[in-house]
Amino acid sequence: MKKVIVAALLVVGITAFAQEKEGRRAGGGELTSEQKVDFQVKKLTKDLDLNEKQVKDVKVLVSKEVEKREAKRAEMKELLTKKRDEMKARREAEQATLAAEMKKILTAEQYTKWEKIREERKDNFKEKMTERREKRKSHNLPESK
């Protein structure tokens, strides 16, 4: 009897954790600026018991802050994209330099074999990264970019 009760509690506990979190991201998507402002204003109104005038003033202030945050986020995203592009160009230049040096050292047959090995390693790396991304998606972990 004890085992049945423990098993039932275990099943209930596991299903409770498996349920989707409710709240701001219940739909799984990003909130719009307006939704963010409304959410923050409602929360502050509830927590601080604001009157109508305070709600209007707080809404204006929160709107400005949300705009600032979103502008900063866009700026950071642009910087990261630019930095990623620069790193990619540098990596490609280094790989081209390495290939040129290897071509000078190796025979034509050795060089062909070396390139084939490099491509295989590159493909294996891509496969592993794809598997990691899929694993993250299936576990709802944040994806690094």
Coordinates of C-alpha atoms in Angstrom, one line a residue:
M1 CA 0.0 0.0 0.0
K2 CA 2.8 2.4 0.9
K3 CA 4.5 1.7 -2.5
V4 CA 1.2 2.6 -4.3
I5 CA 0.9 5.9 -2.4
V6 CA 4.6 6.8 -3.0
A7 CA 4.3 6.0 -6.7
A8 CA 1.1 8.1 -6.9
L9 CA 2.8 11.1 -5.2
L10 CA 5.8 10.7 -7.5
V11 CA 3.6 10.7 -10.6
V12 CA 1.7 13.8 -9.3
G13 CA 5.0 15.6 -8.5
I14 CA 6.6 14.8 -11.8
T15 CA 3.5 16.0 -13.8
A16 CA 3.4 19.2 -11.7
F17 CA 6.9 20.1 -12.8
A18 CA 6.2 19.1 -16.4
Q19 CA 3.4 21.6 -16.7
E20 CA 4.2 24.8 -18.7
K21 CA 4.9 27.7 -16.5
E22 CA 2.2 30.3 -16.4
G23 CA 2.9 34.0 -16.3
R24 CA 4.5 36.5 -18.7
R25 CA 5.8 34.0 -21.1
A26 CA 2.9 31.5 -21.1
G27 CA 2.6 31.7 -24.9
G28 CA 6.4 31.2 -25.3
G29 CA 6.8 34.4 -27.3
E30 CA 8.2 37.8 -26.6
L31 CA 6.0 40.5 -25.2
T32 CA 5.5 43.7 -27.2
S33 CA 6.6 47.0 -25.7
E34 CA 3.1 47.9 -24.9
Q35 CA 2.5 44.6 -23.2
K36 CA 5.7 45.1 -21.1
V37 CA 4.5 48.5 -20.1
D38 CA 1.0 47.3 -19.2
F39 CA 2.4 44.4 -17.2
Q40 CA 4.8 46.6 -15.2
V41 CA 2.1 49.3 -14.6
K42 CA -0.5 46.7 -13.4
K43 CA 2.1 45.1 -11.1
L44 CA 3.1 48.4 -9.6
T45 CA -0.6 49.5 -9.3
K46 CA -1.4 46.3 -7.4
D47 CA 1.7 46.3 -5.2
L48 CA 1.7 50.1 -4.4
D49 CA -2.1 50.7 -4.6
L50 CA -1.7 53.6 -7.0
N51 CA -4.4 56.2 -7.8
E52 CA -5.4 57.2 -11.4
K53 CA -3.0 60.1 -11.6
Q54 CA -0.1 58.0 -10.3
V55 CA -1.0 55.3 -12.8
K56 CA -0.8 57.7 -15.7
D57 CA 2.6 59.2 -14.5
V58 CA 4.0 55.7 -13.8
K59 CA 2.9 54.6 -17.3
V60 CA 4.7 57.5 -18.9
L61 CA 7.9 56.8 -16.9
V62 CA 7.8 53.0 -17.5
S63 CA 7.2 53.6 -21.2
K64 CA 10.4 55.7 -21.4
E65 CA 12.4 53.0 -19.5
V66 CA 11.1 50.2 -21.7
E67 CA 12.0 52.2 -24.8
K68 CA 15.5 52.8 -23.4
R69 CA 16.0 49.1 -22.6
E70 CA 14.8 48.0 -26.1
A71 CA 17.1 50.6 -27.8
K72 CA 20.0 49.3 -25.7
R73 CA 19.1 45.7 -26.5
A74 CA 19.0 46.5 -30.2
E75 CA 22.4 48.3 -29.9
M76 CA 23.9 45.3 -28.2
K77 CA 22.5 42.9 -30.7
E78 CA 24.0 45.0 -33.5
L79 CA 27.4 45.1 -31.8
L80 CA 27.4 41.4 -31.3
T81 CA 26.5 40.8 -34.9
K82 CA 29.3 43.1 -36.1
K83 CA 31.7 41.4 -33.7
R84 CA 30.6 38.0 -34.9
D85 CA 31.1 39.0 -38.5
E86 CA 34.6 40.4 -37.8
M87 CA 35.6 37.2 -36.0
K88 CA 34.3 35.1 -38.8
A89 CA 36.3 37.1 -41.4
R90 CA 39.4 36.8 -39.2
R91 CA 39.0 33.1 -38.8
E92 CA 38.5 32.6 -42.6
A93 CA 41.6 34.6 -43.3
E94 CA 43.6 32.6 -40.8
Q95 CA 42.3 29.3 -42.3
A96 CA 43.3 30.5 -45.8
T97 CA 46.8 31.4 -44.6
L98 CA 47.1 28.0 -42.9
A99 CA 46.0 26.2 -46.1
A100 CA 48.5 28.2 -48.2
E101 CA 51.3 27.3 -45.8
M102 CA 50.3 23.6 -45.8
K103 CA 50.1 23.6 -49.6
K104 CA 53.8 24.7 -49.6
I105 CA 54.8 22.0 -47.2
L106 CA 52.8 19.0 -48.4
T107 CA 52.7 17.1 -51.6
A108 CA 49.6 17.4 -53.8
E109 CA 48.3 14.0 -52.6
Q110 CA 49.0 14.8 -48.9
Y111 CA 47.4 18.2 -49.3
T112 CA 44.2 16.7 -50.8
K113 CA 44.1 14.2 -48.0
W114 CA 44.6 16.9 -45.4
E115 CA 41.8 19.0 -46.8
K116 CA 39.5 15.9 -46.8
I117 CA 40.3 15.3 -43.1
R118 CA 39.6 19.0 -42.3
E119 CA 36.2 18.9 -44.0
E120 CA 35.3 15.7 -42.2
R121 CA 36.2 17.3 -38.8
K122 CA 34.2 20.4 -39.8
D123 CA 31.2 18.3 -40.7
N124 CA 31.4 16.3 -37.4
F125 CA 31.6 19.5 -35.5
K126 CA 28.5 20.9 -37.2
E127 CA 26.6 17.7 -36.5
K128 CA 27.5 17.8 -32.8
M129 CA 26.5 21.5 -32.6
T130 CA 23.1 20.7 -34.3
E131 CA 22.6 17.9 -31.8
R132 CA 23.3 20.2 -28.9
R133 CA 20.9 22.8 -30.2
E134 CA 18.2 20.2 -30.6
K135 CA 18.9 18.9 -27.1
R136 CA 18.6 22.5 -25.7
K137 CA 15.3 23.0 -27.5
S138 CA 13.9 19.8 -26.2
H139 CA 14.9 20.8 -22.7
N140 CA 13.8 24.4 -23.1
L141 CA 17.2 25.8 -22.3
P142 CA 18.2 29.2 -23.6
E143 CA 20.1 28.9 -26.8
S144 CA 23.4 30.7 -27.0
K145 CA 24.1 32.6 -30.2

